[in-house]
Amino acid sequence: MDHIANNKRQVQLPEKDSATIQRLLPELLSEIFLHCLPYPEDYQYSIRNLSQAPLFLGRVCSRWRNVSISSPKLWSSFTIGEDDSMPVFYSKEDMDVACKKDFEATRLWISRSGSVPLSIQMYYPRSYSSAATVQKILRSVVSQSWRWKQVVIHTLSEFQNIILAPFRTGPLPQLLVFDSTISGDSSLGTSTDLVVLSSALRLQKLRISGGSVHIDFGDGENDIKNLDIGSSVDSRDSLAYLTTIFDHCPSLTHLTISVMESETSFPPIPPAIIEFSCLSHLSVSARKDPGPLFDQLFLPALISLQLSMDIDDAVFFDDWPHLCSMLARSRPHLQCLRLVGVPMTQETIAECLSYAPHLIALSISGTFCADDILEHLTLDKIKPYASENLCLSLNSIEFGDGAHFSSSAMITMILSRRPSASEYSDIGTESERMFIWSDMRIFDRGDVTTNPDIAECLNDGWLQIHGLD
């Protein structure tokens, strides 16, 4: 990497600016350099990109080069692996060369970062003929796990054991965020890896997607805030397993889980109520009936809820009232509700909405909905604050498959929510507009959009109607 930077043409600065900058103290210059770093979230800025800081800084002059090399923080955040500039037709030979350069660069960044906490992103999502080199890169990064602060990684299941090993061997005293996506078939020769949370006492966010992983929550409580294991723990995501999460993670604000086993897995004497006083975002994907779980949840701080059900048993529900009972019990300040395949009647959906008066965004798919639900969403402008008026702040409505509406019911619902002339001053803000998203087969869009009043709403920007693929 050093010889690459040396061979590049140096960047020329105007003489006056150059003289001013040269008088800056090295400490101040180092702080300025930190603001030249690209956003770590944008993975196109990888260590392969020689036009980005910190490598670029070393091409300006020898003083800048010396300051940048002696500034460990400049080298403590980096991205390894594939990036947006890499064409999909990259040859195996080119990939091999790129991986070897990655290994050299990784060692350089690690060396120059000293003992500063590391923020690293790694992207090796495909099979490589140079798998041994990729393994060496991963082991180099893992060797510095005691310095990990934020780690985002996307790799294959064959490397799962390497990247998760620090959670078994520990400790990880600096780690705040660990986000892994593991591709490939984890059942092919890959054992289940253990993630011991007690090895990372400061961990705030843990996301594990894919792979064969089991989370060990330990004996006491931990301070984790964001937990996403919705597609990694497979059948262990039973209702019994979920109670373990609730017991050990009382500070959770964001939770993404799956329910893969039936209610027979529930503890013999479950608690009457499971309270999550801090949880604001919950996403549940269920292949078994999650009703027993929702019958016990108390979520007073809930802001966003996504519930997706794809029951694989031969079970038929006339109705699914469990969400309604949870909302009635919790009375949260719910703003976003997304339901996929939840077998509720229109009356039950309407009752759920009555417990969510602050709702802003509603999405329903895979559930039968007809004009009745639109009638529930139609406001009575003569009595604008009557209890029958549901979700006064609702401005985003999405209906997927399973719904079918008449054009007249859709028009009536939309126009009932149209702001008055005095309220049009705020129409420029997105929160004051109305967005309708729907499968194009759900209602006759032509009949709706040609209505003169609807056309006016579209023209003045208050209303937008979008089709779903």
Short mmCIF file of C-alpha atoms in Angstrom, two decimals:
data_model
loop_
_atom_site.label_atom_id
_atom_site.label_comp_id
_atom_site.label_asym_id
_atom_site.label_seq_id
_atom_site.Cartn_x
_atom_site.Cartn_y
_atom_site.Cartn_z
CA MET A 1 0.00 0.00 0.00
CA ASP A 2 2.87 2.38 0.80
CA HIS A 3 4.49 1.95 -2.59
CA ILE A 4 1.16 2.51 -4.31
CA ALA A 5 0.70 5.82 -2.52
CA ASN A 6 4.28 6.87 -3.25
CA ASN A 7 3.97 6.21 -6.97
CA LYS A 8 0.81 8.32 -7.33
CA ARG A 9 1.05 11.91 -8.51
CA GLN A 10 0.97 14.24 -5.54
CA VAL A 11 -1.94 16.64 -5.14
CA GLN A 12 -0.93 20.29 -5.68
CA LEU A 13 -2.27 23.02 -3.38
CA PRO A 14 -2.26 26.78 -4.03
CA GLU A 15 0.90 28.31 -2.54
CA LYS A 16 -0.96 30.55 -0.05
CA ASP A 17 -3.21 27.74 1.21
CA SER A 18 -0.26 25.39 1.43
CA ALA A 19 1.71 27.85 3.57
CA THR A 20 -1.22 28.32 5.95
CA ILE A 21 -1.83 24.61 6.38
CA GLN A 22 1.84 23.89 6.93
CA ARG A 23 1.77 26.08 10.04
CA LEU A 24 -0.93 24.01 11.73
CA LEU A 25 0.10 21.87 14.66
CA PRO A 26 0.17 18.13 13.88
CA GLU A 27 -2.53 17.48 16.49
CA LEU A 28 -4.89 19.99 14.83
CA LEU A 29 -4.08 18.69 11.37
CA SER A 30 -4.85 15.18 12.56
CA GLU A 31 -8.27 16.31 13.83
CA ILE A 32 -8.99 17.95 10.47
CA PHE A 33 -8.03 14.74 8.71
CA LEU A 34 -10.65 12.84 10.70
CA HIS A 35 -13.34 14.92 9.00
CA CYS A 36 -12.03 13.82 5.60
CA LEU A 37 -12.93 10.20 6.22
CA PRO A 38 -15.89 8.78 4.26
CA TYR A 39 -19.00 7.61 6.06
CA PRO A 40 -18.28 4.04 7.22
CA GLU A 41 -21.88 3.04 6.42
CA ASP A 42 -21.20 3.54 2.71
CA TYR A 43 -19.31 0.37 1.87
CA GLN A 44 -18.21 1.58 -1.57
CA TYR A 45 -15.47 3.41 0.31
CA SER A 46 -13.29 0.38 0.89
CA ILE A 47 -9.58 0.05 1.49
CA ARG A 48 -9.35 -0.76 -2.22
CA ASN A 49 -10.22 2.85 -3.07
CA LEU A 50 -6.98 4.83 -3.25
CA SER A 51 -8.79 8.12 -3.91
CA GLN A 52 -10.27 8.23 -0.39
CA ALA A 53 -8.79 9.22 2.95
CA PRO A 54 -6.60 8.24 4.65
CA LEU A 55 -4.47 7.02 1.70
CA PHE A 56 -5.29 10.12 -0.32
CA LEU A 57 -3.91 12.38 2.42
CA GLY A 58 -0.46 10.84 2.13
CA ARG A 59 -0.22 11.95 -1.50
CA VAL A 60 -0.43 15.69 -0.72
CA CYS A 61 3.00 16.19 0.83
CA SER A 62 5.49 14.45 3.08
CA ARG A 63 4.26 16.33 6.17
CA TRP A 64 0.67 15.25 5.60
CA ARG A 65 1.87 11.73 5.01
CA ASN A 66 3.78 11.68 8.30
CA VAL A 67 0.84 13.15 10.22
CA SER A 68 -1.66 10.71 8.70
CA ILE A 69 0.54 7.68 9.37
CA SER A 70 1.01 8.72 13.01
CA SER A 71 -2.76 9.29 13.59
CA PRO A 72 -4.21 5.92 14.71
CA LYS A 73 -7.83 7.12 14.62
CA LEU A 74 -7.54 7.67 10.86
CA TRP A 75 -6.95 3.95 10.41
CA SER A 76 -9.44 2.64 12.96
CA SER A 77 -12.46 2.52 10.62
CA PHE A 78 -12.31 0.61 7.34
CA THR A 79 -14.21 -1.59 4.91
CA ILE A 80 -12.80 -4.80 3.46
CA GLY A 81 -14.06 -6.80 0.52
CA GLU A 82 -16.41 -6.22 -2.38
CA ASP A 83 -17.74 -2.77 -3.16
CA ASP A 84 -20.05 -1.05 -5.64
CA SER A 85 -17.21 -0.41 -8.07
CA MET A 86 -16.64 -4.14 -8.56
CA PRO A 87 -18.41 -5.43 -11.70
CA VAL A 88 -20.52 -8.56 -11.40
CA PHE A 89 -18.41 -10.19 -14.14
CA TYR A 90 -15.21 -9.89 -12.09
CA SER A 91 -13.03 -12.87 -13.07
CA LYS A 92 -11.75 -15.38 -10.52
CA GLU A 93 -8.22 -14.23 -11.25
CA ASP A 94 -9.15 -10.62 -10.52
CA MET A 95 -10.94 -11.71 -7.36
CA ASP A 96 -7.86 -13.60 -6.20
CA VAL A 97 -5.67 -10.55 -6.76
CA ALA A 98 -8.19 -8.32 -4.96
CA CYS A 99 -8.33 -10.67 -1.96
CA LYS A 100 -4.55 -10.75 -1.67
CA LYS A 101 -4.46 -6.94 -1.74
CA ASP A 102 -7.19 -6.92 0.90
CA PHE A 103 -5.04 -9.05 3.17
CA GLU A 104 -2.04 -6.72 2.77
CA ALA A 105 -4.22 -3.65 3.35
CA THR A 106 -5.91 -5.18 6.39
CA ARG A 107 -2.55 -5.76 8.03
CA LEU A 108 -1.54 -2.17 7.23
CA TRP A 109 -4.73 -0.66 8.70
CA ILE A 110 -4.50 -2.82 11.81
CA SER A 111 -0.86 -1.87 12.32
CA ARG A 112 -1.42 1.87 11.89
CA SER A 113 -4.54 1.94 14.08
CA GLY A 114 -2.45 1.13 17.16
CA SER A 115 -4.71 0.23 20.09
CA VAL A 116 -7.68 2.41 19.07
CA PRO A 117 -11.15 0.71 19.07
CA LEU A 118 -12.00 -0.60 15.59
CA SER A 119 -15.07 -0.11 13.38
CA ILE A 120 -14.90 -2.66 10.57
CA GLN A 121 -17.10 -3.77 7.72
CA MET A 122 -16.34 -6.97 5.79
CA TYR A 123 -18.10 -8.12 2.61
CA TYR A 124 -17.25 -11.57 1.28
CA PRO A 125 -20.72 -12.93 0.39
CA ARG A 126 -19.68 -15.28 -2.44
CA SER A 127 -17.56 -18.36 -2.95
CA TYR A 128 -13.97 -17.60 -3.80
CA SER A 129 -11.22 -19.74 -5.25
CA SER A 130 -8.99 -17.84 -2.84
CA ALA A 131 -10.98 -18.96 0.22
CA ALA A 132 -7.73 -19.50 2.12
CA THR A 133 -6.84 -15.82 1.66
CA VAL A 134 -10.31 -14.73 2.80
CA GLN A 135 -9.85 -16.92 5.86
CA LYS A 136 -6.52 -15.21 6.60
CA ILE A 137 -8.20 -11.80 6.34
CA LEU A 138 -10.95 -12.83 8.74
CA ARG A 139 -8.47 -14.29 11.20
CA SER A 140 -6.47 -11.05 11.11
CA VAL A 141 -9.58 -9.09 12.01
CA VAL A 142 -10.61 -11.60 14.68
CA SER A 143 -7.16 -11.37 16.25
CA GLN A 144 -8.07 -7.77 17.12
CA SER A 145 -11.48 -8.62 18.59
CA TRP A 146 -10.44 -7.11 21.93
CA ARG A 147 -10.51 -3.76 20.06
CA TRP A 148 -13.81 -4.31 18.20
CA LYS A 149 -16.23 -1.42 18.58
CA GLN A 150 -18.55 -1.90 15.60
CA VAL A 151 -18.45 -4.89 13.28
CA VAL A 152 -20.62 -5.46 10.21
CA ILE A 153 -19.91 -8.61 8.22
CA HIS A 154 -21.46 -10.50 5.33
CA THR A 155 -19.80 -13.80 4.57
CA LEU A 156 -20.42 -17.50 3.93
CA SER A 157 -21.41 -20.14 6.47
CA GLU A 158 -18.03 -21.86 6.03
CA PHE A 159 -16.47 -18.88 7.84
CA GLN A 160 -19.12 -18.68 10.57
CA ASN A 161 -16.98 -20.42 13.16
CA ILE A 162 -14.14 -17.94 12.64
CA ILE A 163 -16.15 -14.72 12.93
CA LEU A 164 -18.17 -15.86 15.95
CA ALA A 165 -15.25 -17.40 17.86
CA PRO A 166 -14.57 -14.21 19.89
CA PHE A 167 -17.98 -14.56 21.54
CA ARG A 168 -16.83 -17.91 22.93
CA THR A 169 -13.28 -16.97 23.83
CA GLY A 170 -13.89 -13.30 24.81
CA PRO A 171 -13.76 -10.84 26.26
CA LEU A 172 -15.01 -8.12 23.91
CA PRO A 173 -14.71 -5.09 26.19
CA GLN A 174 -15.21 -2.39 23.50
CA LEU A 175 -17.93 -4.00 21.37
CA LEU A 176 -21.11 -1.94 20.90
CA VAL A 177 -22.49 -3.25 17.58
CA PHE A 178 -22.21 -6.67 15.94
CA ASP A 179 -24.14 -7.20 12.70
CA SER A 180 -23.61 -10.40 10.71
CA THR A 181 -25.23 -11.85 7.60
CA ILE A 182 -24.25 -15.45 6.99
CA SER A 183 -25.02 -16.82 3.52
CA GLY A 184 -25.13 -20.39 2.32
CA ASP A 185 -26.59 -23.60 3.69
CA SER A 186 -25.68 -23.74 7.36
CA SER A 187 -26.77 -27.38 7.56
CA LEU A 188 -23.91 -28.58 5.37
CA GLY A 189 -21.15 -29.44 7.79
CA THR A 190 -21.53 -26.30 9.90
CA SER A 191 -21.98 -26.82 13.61
CA THR A 192 -24.09 -24.55 15.78
CA ASP A 193 -22.03 -21.68 17.15
CA LEU A 194 -22.55 -20.20 20.58
CA VAL A 195 -22.79 -16.44 21.08
CA VAL A 196 -22.17 -15.72 24.76
CA LEU A 197 -23.53 -12.27 25.56
CA SER A 198 -21.59 -12.05 28.82
CA SER A 199 -18.40 -11.80 26.73
CA ALA A 200 -19.54 -8.39 25.43
CA LEU A 201 -20.91 -6.49 28.41
CA ARG A 202 -21.21 -3.16 26.55
CA LEU A 203 -23.02 -4.62 23.52
CA GLN A 204 -25.95 -2.44 22.42
CA LYS A 205 -26.95 -4.00 19.09
CA LEU A 206 -26.76 -7.63 17.98
CA ARG A 207 -28.03 -8.76 14.59
CA ILE A 208 -27.42 -12.27 13.27
CA SER A 209 -29.07 -13.23 9.99
CA GLY A 210 -28.58 -16.76 8.72
CA GLY A 211 -26.26 -19.41 9.98
CA SER A 212 -26.68 -21.89 12.80
CA VAL A 213 -26.35 -19.87 15.97
CA HIS A 214 -27.51 -20.12 19.56
CA ILE A 215 -27.54 -17.14 21.90
CA ASP A 216 -26.42 -17.72 25.49
CA PHE A 217 -28.02 -14.98 27.58
CA GLY A 218 -26.27 -16.08 30.78
CA ASP A 219 -27.76 -15.96 34.26
CA GLY A 220 -28.33 -12.26 34.82
CA GLU A 221 -29.69 -9.27 32.94
CA ASN A 222 -27.80 -7.44 30.20
CA ASP A 223 -28.08 -3.95 28.76
CA ILE A 224 -28.55 -4.79 25.07
CA LYS A 225 -30.94 -2.40 23.30
CA ASN A 226 -31.36 -3.84 19.79
CA LEU A 227 -31.66 -7.59 19.15
CA ASP A 228 -32.37 -9.04 15.70
CA ILE A 229 -32.22 -12.83 15.52
CA GLY A 230 -35.29 -13.32 13.37
CA SER A 231 -33.68 -15.67 10.87
CA SER A 232 -30.81 -17.33 12.66
CA VAL A 233 -31.88 -19.45 15.60
CA ASP A 234 -34.33 -21.61 13.65
CA SER A 235 -36.45 -23.93 15.80
CA ARG A 236 -35.01 -22.58 19.04
CA ASP A 237 -37.14 -19.50 18.49
CA SER A 238 -39.97 -21.16 20.35
CA LEU A 239 -42.20 -19.27 22.74
CA ALA A 240 -40.17 -20.71 25.59
CA TYR A 241 -37.01 -19.28 24.07
CA LEU A 242 -38.67 -15.90 23.78
CA THR A 243 -39.42 -15.79 27.48
CA THR A 244 -35.67 -16.23 28.02
CA ILE A 245 -35.07 -13.11 25.94
CA PHE A 246 -37.62 -11.18 27.95
CA ASP A 247 -36.11 -12.29 31.26
CA HIS A 248 -32.53 -11.34 30.38
CA CYS A 249 -32.97 -8.26 28.15
CA PRO A 250 -35.27 -5.84 30.00
CA SER A 251 -33.71 -2.78 28.32
CA LEU A 252 -34.54 -3.80 24.75
CA THR A 253 -35.97 -1.07 22.53
CA HIS A 254 -35.83 -2.99 19.21
CA LEU A 255 -36.56 -6.72 18.86
CA THR A 256 -36.83 -8.89 15.74
CA ILE A 257 -37.73 -12.52 16.40
CA SER A 258 -39.32 -15.57 14.83
CA VAL A 259 -41.69 -18.14 16.30
CA MET A 260 -40.86 -21.52 14.82
CA GLU A 261 -42.23 -23.92 17.43
CA SER A 262 -45.71 -24.33 18.85
CA GLU A 263 -47.18 -23.27 22.16
CA THR A 264 -46.35 -26.72 23.59
CA SER A 265 -42.83 -25.33 24.05
CA PHE A 266 -44.09 -22.75 26.53
CA PRO A 267 -42.80 -23.09 30.11
CA PRO A 268 -45.04 -25.19 32.39
CA ILE A 269 -45.91 -22.15 34.55
CA PRO A 270 -45.52 -19.11 32.33
CA PRO A 271 -45.70 -15.62 33.82
CA ALA A 272 -49.14 -14.02 33.68
CA ILE A 273 -47.81 -10.89 31.97
CA ILE A 274 -44.52 -10.32 30.17
CA GLU A 275 -43.67 -6.62 30.36
CA PHE A 276 -41.22 -4.82 28.11
CA SER A 277 -41.37 -1.28 29.40
CA CYS A 278 -38.76 0.06 26.95
CA LEU A 279 -39.59 -1.86 23.76
CA SER A 280 -40.54 0.56 20.97
CA HIS A 281 -40.02 -1.58 17.84
CA LEU A 282 -41.15 -5.20 17.55
CA SER A 283 -41.01 -7.45 14.48
CA VAL A 284 -42.34 -11.01 14.73
CA SER A 285 -42.24 -13.60 11.95
CA ALA A 286 -44.25 -16.70 12.85
CA ARG A 287 -44.64 -20.14 11.35
CA LYS A 288 -46.43 -21.34 14.47
CA ASP A 289 -49.30 -19.61 16.22
CA PRO A 290 -47.81 -16.75 18.30
CA GLY A 291 -51.16 -16.18 20.03
CA PRO A 292 -50.01 -17.37 23.49
CA LEU A 293 -47.13 -14.89 23.33
CA PHE A 294 -49.33 -11.91 22.43
CA ASP A 295 -51.81 -12.90 25.14
CA GLN A 296 -49.09 -12.18 27.71
CA LEU A 297 -47.21 -9.22 26.24
CA PHE A 298 -47.49 -5.79 27.84
CA LEU A 299 -45.76 -3.19 25.63
CA PRO A 300 -46.67 0.33 26.76
CA ALA A 301 -43.80 2.00 24.82
CA LEU A 302 -44.48 0.30 21.48
CA ILE A 303 -44.21 2.62 18.46
CA SER A 304 -43.76 0.20 15.56
CA LEU A 305 -45.11 -3.35 15.17
CA GLN A 306 -44.63 -5.76 12.29
CA LEU A 307 -46.34 -9.16 12.50
CA SER A 308 -45.99 -11.72 9.73
CA MET A 309 -47.70 -15.12 9.97
CA ASP A 310 -47.10 -18.07 7.65
CA ILE A 311 -48.53 -20.96 9.64
CA ASP A 312 -47.28 -24.28 8.30
CA ASP A 313 -49.74 -26.45 10.25
CA ALA A 314 -53.17 -27.43 8.95
CA VAL A 315 -54.73 -24.76 11.15
CA PHE A 316 -57.67 -22.61 10.17
CA PHE A 317 -58.45 -19.43 12.10
CA ASP A 318 -61.91 -17.87 12.02
CA ASP A 319 -60.28 -14.90 13.69
CA TRP A 320 -57.06 -14.01 15.51
CA PRO A 321 -57.90 -11.72 18.46
CA HIS A 322 -54.53 -11.91 20.24
CA LEU A 323 -53.09 -8.71 18.77
CA CYS A 324 -56.24 -6.87 19.77
CA SER A 325 -55.95 -8.04 23.38
CA MET A 326 -52.30 -7.00 23.55
CA LEU A 327 -53.08 -3.50 22.25
CA ALA A 328 -56.05 -3.15 24.60
CA ARG A 329 -53.85 -4.12 27.54
CA SER A 330 -50.81 -2.03 26.55
CA ARG A 331 -52.46 1.08 25.06
CA PRO A 332 -49.18 2.08 23.38
CA HIS A 333 -48.47 5.21 21.34
CA LEU A 334 -48.38 3.02 18.22
CA GLN A 335 -47.46 4.86 15.02
CA CYS A 336 -46.63 2.13 12.50
CA LEU A 337 -48.50 -1.18 12.08
CA ARG A 338 -47.67 -3.76 9.40
CA LEU A 339 -49.64 -7.03 9.23
CA VAL A 340 -48.82 -9.84 6.79
CA GLY A 341 -50.99 -12.95 6.66
CA VAL A 342 -52.66 -12.29 10.02
CA PRO A 343 -56.11 -13.99 9.86
CA MET A 344 -58.26 -11.29 11.44
CA THR A 345 -61.78 -10.24 10.59
CA GLN A 346 -62.45 -6.67 9.54
CA GLU A 347 -64.17 -6.05 12.87
CA THR A 348 -61.10 -7.22 14.77
CA ILE A 349 -58.83 -5.07 12.61
CA ALA A 350 -61.05 -2.08 13.32
CA GLU A 351 -60.92 -2.79 17.05
CA CYS A 352 -57.12 -2.98 16.88
CA LEU A 353 -57.08 0.43 15.19
CA SER A 354 -59.30 1.85 17.92
CA TYR A 355 -56.46 1.11 20.36
CA ALA A 356 -53.96 2.93 18.11
CA PRO A 357 -55.28 6.50 17.86
CA HIS A 358 -51.82 7.90 17.00
CA LEU A 359 -51.24 5.57 14.04
CA ILE A 360 -49.46 7.20 11.09
CA ALA A 361 -48.72 4.23 8.80
CA LEU A 362 -50.88 1.12 8.25
CA SER A 363 -50.00 -1.84 6.01
CA ILE A 364 -52.17 -4.95 5.62
CA SER A 365 -51.41 -7.83 3.25
CA GLY A 366 -52.61 -11.41 2.98
CA THR A 367 -55.73 -10.65 5.02
CA PHE A 368 -59.26 -10.28 3.69
CA CYS A 369 -60.26 -6.62 3.62
CA ALA A 370 -63.26 -5.08 1.87
CA ASP A 371 -65.34 -1.92 2.02
CA ASP A 372 -66.07 -2.44 5.72
CA ILE A 373 -62.51 -1.61 6.69
CA LEU A 374 -62.56 1.54 4.54
CA GLU A 375 -65.79 2.58 6.23
CA HIS A 376 -64.05 2.24 9.60
CA LEU A 377 -61.25 4.46 8.28
CA THR A 378 -63.66 7.08 6.93
CA LEU A 379 -63.81 10.15 9.15
CA ASP A 380 -66.99 11.92 10.19
CA LYS A 381 -66.12 15.58 9.59
CA ILE A 382 -69.25 16.76 11.36
CA LYS A 383 -67.92 15.11 14.52
CA PRO A 384 -64.15 15.18 13.88
CA TYR A 385 -63.16 14.08 17.39
CA ALA A 386 -65.81 11.42 17.90
CA SER A 387 -64.54 8.08 19.19
CA GLU A 388 -65.76 6.40 16.01
CA ASN A 389 -63.13 8.30 14.01
CA LEU A 390 -60.10 6.03 13.86
CA CYS A 391 -56.48 7.06 13.46
CA LEU A 392 -56.84 10.78 12.82
CA SER A 393 -53.13 11.15 11.97
CA LEU A 394 -53.02 8.29 9.46
CA ASN A 395 -51.26 9.40 6.26
CA SER A 396 -49.86 6.19 4.76
CA ILE A 397 -52.14 3.26 3.93
CA GLU A 398 -50.99 0.12 2.14
CA PHE A 399 -53.16 -2.82 1.10
CA GLY A 400 -51.72 -5.94 -0.50
CA ASP A 401 -53.24 -9.18 -1.71
CA GLY A 402 -56.40 -10.30 0.08
CA ALA A 403 -58.10 -6.91 -0.19
CA HIS A 404 -60.71 -5.72 -2.64
CA PHE A 405 -62.53 -2.40 -2.50
CA SER A 406 -65.14 -0.57 -4.49
CA SER A 407 -64.01 2.71 -6.04
CA SER A 408 -66.76 4.60 -4.22
CA ALA A 409 -65.63 3.37 -0.79
CA MET A 410 -62.01 4.29 -1.54
CA ILE A 411 -63.00 7.76 -2.78
CA THR A 412 -65.17 8.41 0.27
CA MET A 413 -62.42 7.34 2.67
CA ILE A 414 -59.77 9.48 0.97
CA LEU A 415 -61.91 12.61 0.78
CA SER A 416 -62.97 12.27 4.41
CA ARG A 417 -59.31 12.74 5.36
CA ARG A 418 -58.70 15.66 3.04
CA PRO A 419 -57.54 18.71 5.00
CA SER A 420 -59.64 21.83 5.06
CA ALA A 421 -58.57 24.98 3.24
CA SER A 422 -57.12 26.43 6.45
CA GLU A 423 -54.98 23.29 6.94
CA TYR A 424 -53.43 23.37 3.47
CA SER A 425 -50.59 25.63 4.61
CA ASP A 426 -48.71 22.57 5.89
CA ILE A 427 -49.19 20.47 2.78
CA GLY A 428 -45.54 20.82 1.83
CA THR A 429 -44.49 18.53 4.66
CA GLU A 430 -44.64 14.79 4.08
CA SER A 431 -46.45 14.25 7.38
CA GLU A 432 -49.37 16.32 6.08
CA ARG A 433 -49.83 14.35 2.84
CA MET A 434 -51.80 11.18 2.15
CA PHE A 435 -50.09 8.18 0.56
CA ILE A 436 -52.09 5.20 -0.73
CA TRP A 437 -50.13 2.09 -1.70
CA SER A 438 -52.03 -0.86 -3.14
CA ASP A 439 -51.98 -3.82 -5.47
CA MET A 440 -53.44 -2.52 -8.72
CA ARG A 441 -56.10 -5.25 -8.69
CA ILE A 442 -57.57 -4.13 -5.37
CA PHE A 443 -59.64 -1.29 -6.75
CA ASP A 444 -60.19 0.42 -10.08
CA ARG A 445 -57.53 3.09 -9.98
CA GLY A 446 -58.93 4.75 -13.09
CA ASP A 447 -62.33 5.24 -11.49
CA VAL A 448 -60.71 6.73 -8.41
CA THR A 449 -58.20 9.08 -10.07
CA THR A 450 -60.73 10.46 -12.57
CA ASN A 451 -63.02 11.60 -9.79
CA PRO A 452 -62.82 15.44 -9.90
CA ASP A 453 -62.17 15.83 -6.17
CA ILE A 454 -59.54 13.10 -6.15
CA ALA A 455 -57.92 14.63 -9.24
CA GLU A 456 -57.70 17.94 -7.39
CA CYS A 457 -56.07 16.21 -4.41
CA LEU A 458 -53.53 14.64 -6.75
CA ASN A 459 -52.81 17.90 -8.53
CA ASP A 460 -52.28 19.95 -5.39
CA GLY A 461 -49.87 17.35 -4.01
CA TRP A 462 -51.80 16.27 -0.94
CA LEU A 463 -52.58 12.79 -2.32
CA GLN A 464 -50.29 10.23 -3.93
CA ILE A 465 -51.52 6.83 -5.14
CA HIS A 466 -48.89 4.19 -5.86
CA GLY A 467 -49.22 0.68 -7.25
CA LEU A 468 -47.44 -2.29 -5.71
CA ASP A 469 -45.59 -4.83 -7.82
#
